[in-house]
Amino acid sequence: MSHDKLVGLGLLIAVASLLNLVGVFTQCWLYDNDYYEQECAGIVPFYTTEVSWLAASSWLMFITVALSFIIILVFFVTLTYIFRNGYSCGARNYFRIISGLAFMNVVLTIAAVTVIGVYLSKYSDFYVTFSLGYSAWISLGAAVFFLIVFGHSIHTSHRECK
């Protein structure tokens, strides 16, 4: 049996993790546009004096970074297992772990971006308009890739592992 699906899953995990890292650690989560200047602010570094909704969203996104590293680690364990034993019943559990972690990553990213988006509207007025910056959109793109990782991993666990 060929390992094309496994290579594809690895590439998807790499792209999703890279996008997640870039999204979390770039400095334009909050975009401020008044009529004189435009500014961006990020969620890194974390300050204890931040408003609570931004702190909660920051922690959710930090958890997604940790989940990304765990997904990469589990993928390499899965890769080693499949090279030794093939697509057996034991490999199915590893694919399920990857899919569960990827789905948690998607949920946490959507929750963090939603919380920031909802509370930004409270701070906008006629003179200053706050909106989501490019970092939030990059993180949502990572969530889309993790959703594809979720589907690919579930599909592989049900179709390939026997």
PDB file of C-alpha atoms in Angstrom:
ATOM      1  CA  MET A   1       0.000   0.000   0.000  1.00  0.00           C
ATOM      2  CA  SER A   2       1.429   3.392  -0.899  1.00  0.00           C
ATOM      3  CA  HIS A   3       2.129   6.116   1.604  1.00  0.00           C
ATOM      4  CA  ASP A   4       0.722   8.987  -0.481  1.00  0.00           C
ATOM      5  CA  LYS A   5      -2.061   9.698   2.003  1.00  0.00           C
ATOM      6  CA  LEU A   6       0.430   9.754   4.846  1.00  0.00           C
ATOM      7  CA  VAL A   7       2.674  12.201   2.985  1.00  0.00           C
ATOM      8  CA  GLY A   8      -0.360  14.365   2.215  1.00  0.00           C
ATOM      9  CA  LEU A   9      -1.386  14.349   5.868  1.00  0.00           C
ATOM     10  CA  GLY A  10       2.135  15.356   6.874  1.00  0.00           C
ATOM     11  CA  LEU A  11       2.144  18.261   4.432  1.00  0.00           C
ATOM     12  CA  LEU A  12      -1.264  19.419   5.650  1.00  0.00           C
ATOM     13  CA  ILE A  13      -0.099  19.282   9.265  1.00  0.00           C
ATOM     14  CA  ALA A  14       3.074  21.212   8.389  1.00  0.00           C
ATOM     15  CA  VAL A  15       1.178  23.964   6.544  1.00  0.00           C
ATOM     16  CA  ALA A  16      -1.482  24.227   9.257  1.00  0.00           C
ATOM     17  CA  SER A  17       1.094  24.392  12.048  1.00  0.00           C
ATOM     18  CA  LEU A  18       3.178  26.979  10.220  1.00  0.00           C
ATOM     19  CA  LEU A  19       0.132  29.160   9.583  1.00  0.00           C
ATOM     20  CA  ASN A  20      -0.878  28.803  13.222  1.00  0.00           C
ATOM     21  CA  LEU A  21       2.560  29.881  14.449  1.00  0.00           C
ATOM     22  CA  VAL A  22       2.664  32.839  12.072  1.00  0.00           C
ATOM     23  CA  GLY A  23      -0.867  33.866  12.997  1.00  0.00           C
ATOM     24  CA  VAL A  24      -0.301  33.752  16.741  1.00  0.00           C
ATOM     25  CA  PHE A  25       3.090  35.449  16.827  1.00  0.00           C
ATOM     26  CA  THR A  26       2.585  38.252  14.281  1.00  0.00           C
ATOM     27  CA  GLN A  27       1.612  41.652  15.568  1.00  0.00           C
ATOM     28  CA  CYS A  28      -1.682  42.496  13.892  1.00  0.00           C
ATOM     29  CA  TRP A  29      -4.547  40.852  15.739  1.00  0.00           C
ATOM     30  CA  LEU A  30      -6.221  44.169  16.456  1.00  0.00           C
ATOM     31  CA  TYR A  31      -6.339  46.746  13.705  1.00  0.00           C
ATOM     32  CA  ASP A  32      -7.018  50.357  14.706  1.00  0.00           C
ATOM     33  CA  ASN A  33      -7.985  52.814  12.008  1.00  0.00           C
ATOM     34  CA  ASP A  34      -8.636  56.387  12.965  1.00  0.00           C
ATOM     35  CA  TYR A  35      -8.555  59.054  10.341  1.00  0.00           C
ATOM     36  CA  TYR A  36      -4.941  60.038  11.029  1.00  0.00           C
ATOM     37  CA  GLU A  37      -3.042  56.798  11.436  1.00  0.00           C
ATOM     38  CA  GLN A  38      -3.393  53.043  11.327  1.00  0.00           C
ATOM     39  CA  GLU A  39      -2.011  50.800  14.046  1.00  0.00           C
ATOM     40  CA  CYS A  40      -1.834  47.095  14.777  1.00  0.00           C
ATOM     41  CA  ALA A  41      -1.502  45.237  18.062  1.00  0.00           C
ATOM     42  CA  GLY A  42      -0.791  41.585  18.692  1.00  0.00           C
ATOM     43  CA  ILE A  43      -1.538  39.089  21.429  1.00  0.00           C
ATOM     44  CA  VAL A  44       2.157  38.384  22.044  1.00  0.00           C
ATOM     45  CA  PRO A  45       3.745  39.329  24.437  1.00  0.00           C
ATOM     46  CA  PHE A  46       1.111  38.533  27.038  1.00  0.00           C
ATOM     47  CA  TYR A  47       0.549  41.208  29.684  1.00  0.00           C
ATOM     48  CA  THR A  48      -1.343  40.550  32.905  1.00  0.00           C
ATOM     49  CA  THR A  49      -2.900  44.012  32.658  1.00  0.00           C
ATOM     50  CA  GLU A  50      -4.786  43.185  29.446  1.00  0.00           C
ATOM     51  CA  VAL A  51      -8.547  43.227  29.369  1.00  0.00           C
ATOM     52  CA  SER A  52      -9.959  39.832  30.278  1.00  0.00           C
ATOM     53  CA  TRP A  53     -11.428  38.976  26.858  1.00  0.00           C
ATOM     54  CA  LEU A  54      -8.088  39.597  25.142  1.00  0.00           C
ATOM     55  CA  ALA A  55      -6.264  37.568  27.793  1.00  0.00           C
ATOM     56  CA  ALA A  56      -8.703  34.673  27.339  1.00  0.00           C
ATOM     57  CA  SER A  57      -8.282  34.772  23.566  1.00  0.00           C
ATOM     58  CA  SER A  58      -4.507  34.926  23.945  1.00  0.00           C
ATOM     59  CA  TRP A  59      -4.500  31.823  26.119  1.00  0.00           C
ATOM     60  CA  LEU A  60      -6.777  29.980  23.711  1.00  0.00           C
ATOM     61  CA  MET A  61      -4.360  30.726  20.891  1.00  0.00           C
ATOM     62  CA  PHE A  62      -1.349  29.709  22.994  1.00  0.00           C
ATOM     63  CA  ILE A  63      -3.096  26.385  23.609  1.00  0.00           C
ATOM     64  CA  THR A  64      -3.533  25.963  19.836  1.00  0.00           C
ATOM     65  CA  VAL A  65       0.230  26.374  19.401  1.00  0.00           C
ATOM     66  CA  ALA A  66       0.824  23.658  22.002  1.00  0.00           C
ATOM     67  CA  LEU A  67      -1.723  21.422  20.256  1.00  0.00           C
ATOM     68  CA  SER A  68       0.090  21.984  16.957  1.00  0.00           C
ATOM     69  CA  PHE A  69       3.329  20.687  18.446  1.00  0.00           C
ATOM     70  CA  ILE A  70       1.518  17.689  19.937  1.00  0.00           C
ATOM     71  CA  ILE A  71      -0.077  16.935  16.544  1.00  0.00           C
ATOM     72  CA  ILE A  72       3.365  17.009  14.903  1.00  0.00           C
ATOM     73  CA  LEU A  73       4.745  14.677  17.572  1.00  0.00           C
ATOM     74  CA  VAL A  74       1.840  12.224  17.215  1.00  0.00           C
ATOM     75  CA  PHE A  75       2.230  12.331  13.431  1.00  0.00           C
ATOM     76  CA  PHE A  76       5.872  11.242  13.692  1.00  0.00           C
ATOM     77  CA  VAL A  77       4.896   8.455  16.098  1.00  0.00           C
ATOM     78  CA  THR A  78       2.232   7.389  13.587  1.00  0.00           C
ATOM     79  CA  LEU A  79       4.739   7.532  10.753  1.00  0.00           C
ATOM     80  CA  THR A  80       7.149   5.294  12.642  1.00  0.00           C
ATOM     81  CA  TYR A  81       4.376   2.868  13.571  1.00  0.00           C
ATOM     82  CA  ILE A  82       3.136   2.576   9.986  1.00  0.00           C
ATOM     83  CA  PHE A  83       6.635   2.024   8.583  1.00  0.00           C
ATOM     84  CA  ARG A  84       7.104  -0.834  11.069  1.00  0.00           C
ATOM     85  CA  ASN A  85       3.648  -2.440  11.108  1.00  0.00           C
ATOM     86  CA  GLY A  86       1.735  -1.065   8.133  1.00  0.00           C
ATOM     87  CA  TYR A  87      -1.806   0.288   8.316  1.00  0.00           C
ATOM     88  CA  SER A  88      -2.973  -2.045  11.080  1.00  0.00           C
ATOM     89  CA  CYS A  89      -5.659  -1.614  13.735  1.00  0.00           C
ATOM     90  CA  GLY A  90      -3.135   0.013  16.063  1.00  0.00           C
ATOM     91  CA  ALA A  91      -2.514   2.815  13.579  1.00  0.00           C
ATOM     92  CA  ARG A  92      -6.208   3.695  13.677  1.00  0.00           C
ATOM     93  CA  ASN A  93      -5.849   5.000  17.239  1.00  0.00           C
ATOM     94  CA  TYR A  94      -3.045   7.358  16.236  1.00  0.00           C
ATOM     95  CA  PHE A  95      -5.115   8.780  13.395  1.00  0.00           C
ATOM     96  CA  ARG A  96      -8.013   9.290  15.792  1.00  0.00           C
ATOM     97  CA  ILE A  97      -5.745  11.155  18.204  1.00  0.00           C
ATOM     98  CA  ILE A  98      -4.551  13.405  15.368  1.00  0.00           C
ATOM     99  CA  SER A  99      -8.121  14.077  14.272  1.00  0.00           C
ATOM    100  CA  GLY A 100      -9.266  14.846  17.824  1.00  0.00           C
ATOM    101  CA  LEU A 101      -6.410  17.267  18.439  1.00  0.00           C
ATOM    102  CA  ALA A 102      -6.951  18.936  15.058  1.00  0.00           C
ATOM    103  CA  PHE A 103     -10.647  19.401  15.817  1.00  0.00           C
ATOM    104  CA  MET A 104      -9.824  20.914  19.231  1.00  0.00           C
ATOM    105  CA  ASN A 105      -7.437  23.273  17.464  1.00  0.00           C
ATOM    106  CA  VAL A 106     -10.223  24.379  15.108  1.00  0.00           C
ATOM    107  CA  VAL A 107     -12.699  24.950  17.942  1.00  0.00           C
ATOM    108  CA  LEU A 108     -10.235  26.939  20.065  1.00  0.00           C
ATOM    109  CA  THR A 109      -9.185  29.124  17.132  1.00  0.00           C
ATOM    110  CA  ILE A 110     -12.775  29.913  16.180  1.00  0.00           C
ATOM    111  CA  ALA A 111     -13.611  30.671  19.819  1.00  0.00           C
ATOM    112  CA  ALA A 112     -10.638  33.023  20.229  1.00  0.00           C
ATOM    113  CA  VAL A 113     -11.299  34.950  17.022  1.00  0.00           C
ATOM    114  CA  THR A 114     -15.023  35.181  17.802  1.00  0.00           C
ATOM    115  CA  VAL A 115     -14.385  36.567  21.292  1.00  0.00           C
ATOM    116  CA  ILE A 116     -12.019  39.198  19.922  1.00  0.00           C
ATOM    117  CA  GLY A 117     -14.400  40.116  17.100  1.00  0.00           C
ATOM    118  CA  VAL A 118     -17.376  40.511  19.425  1.00  0.00           C
ATOM    119  CA  TYR A 119     -15.576  42.686  21.940  1.00  0.00           C
ATOM    120  CA  LEU A 120     -13.873  44.868  19.321  1.00  0.00           C
ATOM    121  CA  SER A 121     -17.239  46.282  18.311  1.00  0.00           C
ATOM    122  CA  LYS A 122     -17.731  47.558  21.871  1.00  0.00           C
ATOM    123  CA  TYR A 123     -14.589  49.688  21.600  1.00  0.00           C
ATOM    124  CA  SER A 124     -15.277  51.159  18.167  1.00  0.00           C
ATOM    125  CA  ASP A 125     -16.881  54.564  17.830  1.00  0.00           C
ATOM    126  CA  PHE A 126     -17.228  57.262  15.192  1.00  0.00           C
ATOM    127  CA  TYR A 127     -13.587  58.369  15.351  1.00  0.00           C
ATOM    128  CA  VAL A 128     -11.794  55.083  15.909  1.00  0.00           C
ATOM    129  CA  THR A 129     -12.705  51.815  14.234  1.00  0.00           C
ATOM    130  CA  PHE A 130     -11.274  48.562  15.534  1.00  0.00           C
ATOM    131  CA  SER A 131     -11.311  45.415  13.441  1.00  0.00           C
ATOM    132  CA  LEU A 132      -9.554  42.083  13.149  1.00  0.00           C
ATOM    133  CA  GLY A 133      -6.080  42.327  11.665  1.00  0.00           C
ATOM    134  CA  TYR A 134      -4.312  39.992   9.301  1.00  0.00           C
ATOM    135  CA  SER A 135      -3.011  37.773  12.125  1.00  0.00           C
ATOM    136  CA  ALA A 136      -6.535  36.707  13.033  1.00  0.00           C
ATOM    137  CA  TRP A 137      -7.273  35.855   9.407  1.00  0.00           C
ATOM    138  CA  ILE A 138      -4.061  33.839   9.119  1.00  0.00           C
ATOM    139  CA  SER A 139      -5.103  31.909  12.229  1.00  0.00           C
ATOM    140  CA  LEU A 140      -8.517  31.245  10.712  1.00  0.00           C
ATOM    141  CA  GLY A 141      -6.745  29.955   7.607  1.00  0.00           C
ATOM    142  CA  ALA A 142      -4.782  27.605   9.863  1.00  0.00           C
ATOM    143  CA  ALA A 143      -8.079  26.447  11.364  1.00  0.00           C
ATOM    144  CA  VAL A 144      -9.346  25.606   7.877  1.00  0.00           C
ATOM    145  CA  PHE A 145      -6.224  23.527   7.234  1.00  0.00           C
ATOM    146  CA  PHE A 146      -6.641  21.787  10.596  1.00  0.00           C
ATOM    147  CA  LEU A 147     -10.236  21.014   9.630  1.00  0.00           C
ATOM    148  CA  ILE A 148      -8.894  19.363   6.471  1.00  0.00           C
ATOM    149  CA  VAL A 149      -6.366  17.468   8.647  1.00  0.00           C
ATOM    150  CA  PHE A 150      -9.304  16.308  10.785  1.00  0.00           C
ATOM    151  CA  GLY A 151     -11.212  14.988   7.768  1.00  0.00           C
ATOM    152  CA  HIS A 152      -8.164  13.422   6.137  1.00  0.00           C
ATOM    153  CA  SER A 153      -7.140  11.674   9.339  1.00  0.00           C
ATOM    154  CA  ILE A 154     -10.632  10.294   9.999  1.00  0.00           C
ATOM    155  CA  HIS A 155     -10.885   9.113   6.398  1.00  0.00           C
ATOM    156  CA  THR A 156      -7.500   7.400   6.574  1.00  0.00           C
ATOM    157  CA  SER A 157      -8.334   5.696   9.870  1.00  0.00           C
ATOM    158  CA  HIS A 158     -11.547   4.226   8.469  1.00  0.00           C
ATOM    159  CA  ARG A 159     -10.410   3.341   4.945  1.00  0.00           C
ATOM    160  CA  GLU A 160      -6.759   2.371   5.198  1.00  0.00           C
ATOM    161  CA  CYS A 161      -6.439   0.751   8.624  1.00  0.00           C
ATOM    162  CA  LYS A 162      -7.609  -2.856   8.629  1.00  0.00           C
TER     163      LYS A 162
END
